Coordinates of C-alpha atoms in Angstrom, one line a residue:
M1 CA 294.6 144.6 64.5
Y2 CA 297.1 142.2 63.0
A3 CA 300.7 141.6 64.1
G4 CA 303.3 144.1 62.9
H5 CA 301.1 146.6 61.2
R6 CA 299.4 149.7 62.5
V7 CA 295.8 150.3 61.4
C8 CA 294.2 153.7 61.9
L9 CA 291.0 152.9 63.5
V10 CA 290.5 156.2 65.3
P11 CA 288.3 159.0 64.0
P12 CA 289.2 159.4 60.3
E13 CA 290.2 163.1 60.5
T14 CA 293.1 162.2 62.9
C15 CA 294.8 160.0 60.2
M16 CA 294.8 162.6 57.5
Q17 CA 297.9 163.2 55.4
R18 CA 298.4 165.8 52.6
I19 CA 299.7 165.6 49.1
D20 CA 300.7 168.4 46.8
L21 CA 299.4 167.8 43.3
P22 CA 299.8 170.1 40.2
Q23 CA 296.1 171.2 40.8
G24 CA 296.6 172.0 44.5
T25 CA 296.9 170.3 47.9
I26 CA 294.5 167.6 48.9
A27 CA 294.1 165.7 52.2
Y28 CA 293.7 161.9 52.2
R29 CA 293.5 159.0 54.6
A30 CA 295.5 155.9 54.1
V31 CA 294.8 152.7 56.2
G32 CA 296.0 149.2 56.0
P33 CA 299.5 147.8 55.6
S34 CA 301.8 149.6 53.1
D35 CA 303.2 146.2 52.2
S36 CA 299.8 144.6 51.5
P37 CA 299.8 141.6 49.2
Y38 CA 296.6 143.0 47.5
P39 CA 296.2 145.9 45.0
P40 CA 295.4 149.2 46.8
V41 CA 291.8 150.3 47.0
V42 CA 291.0 154.0 46.3
F43 CA 287.7 155.3 47.4
I44 CA 286.2 158.2 45.4
H45 CA 283.3 160.3 46.9
G46 CA 280.7 162.5 45.3
L47 CA 279.5 166.0 45.9
L48 CA 279.1 167.6 49.3
V49 CA 280.8 164.8 51.2
D50 CA 284.4 163.8 51.8
G51 CA 286.5 160.7 52.2
R52 CA 285.0 159.9 55.6
L53 CA 282.0 158.5 53.6
W54 CA 284.1 155.4 53.1
S55 CA 285.8 155.1 56.5
D56 CA 283.9 152.1 57.8
V57 CA 284.5 150.1 54.6
A58 CA 288.2 151.2 54.5
D59 CA 288.7 150.1 58.1
R60 CA 287.2 146.7 57.5
L61 CA 289.3 146.2 54.4
A62 CA 292.4 147.3 56.3
L63 CA 291.8 144.6 58.9
A64 CA 291.8 142.2 55.9
R65 CA 295.3 143.5 55.1
M66 CA 294.3 145.7 52.2
R67 CA 295.8 149.2 51.7
C68 CA 293.0 151.8 51.3
Y69 CA 293.2 155.5 50.3
Q70 CA 290.4 158.0 50.9
P71 CA 291.2 161.4 49.2
D72 CA 289.1 164.5 50.1
L73 CA 288.3 165.8 46.7
P74 CA 287.4 169.5 46.2
L75 CA 283.7 168.8 45.8
G76 CA 282.2 170.9 48.6
S77 CA 283.2 169.3 51.8
H78 CA 287.0 169.6 51.7
K79 CA 288.8 171.7 54.3
S80 CA 291.5 173.2 52.2
P81 CA 290.7 175.5 49.3
M82 CA 292.1 174.8 45.9
P83 CA 293.8 177.6 43.9
A84 CA 291.2 179.7 42.0
A85 CA 292.5 178.5 38.6
T86 CA 291.9 174.8 39.4
D87 CA 289.8 173.1 36.8
L88 CA 286.9 171.5 38.8
T89 CA 285.0 170.4 35.7
P90 CA 284.5 166.6 35.4
K91 CA 287.5 166.5 33.1
G92 CA 289.6 168.5 35.5
L93 CA 288.6 166.3 38.5
A94 CA 289.5 163.2 36.4
G95 CA 293.0 164.8 36.0
L96 CA 293.2 165.5 39.7
I97 CA 292.3 161.9 40.5
D98 CA 294.8 160.7 37.9
A99 CA 297.5 162.8 39.6
F100 CA 296.6 161.4 43.0
L101 CA 296.9 157.9 41.7
A102 CA 300.3 158.6 40.1

């Protein structure tokens, strides 16, 4: 840990936050200093896994003062269902990621 900043180095699920997007609500984990001098790093996972896939890497980067985000995308391992009308095609998921980044 570095002086003056809290890093979430406990089990990833204990650091989860939620964000309401036009497509629905997703959970995400943010680690590292919010005032990092580096550009943020966003980890995107694939099918049937969630953001925990990247936890070890994100924690190491957080210790190097980088802000990291690990969204749990609705690809089969997320805990909150998306509305039935949510577009989960590749184009729809690209829009969801774009909304998360905004």
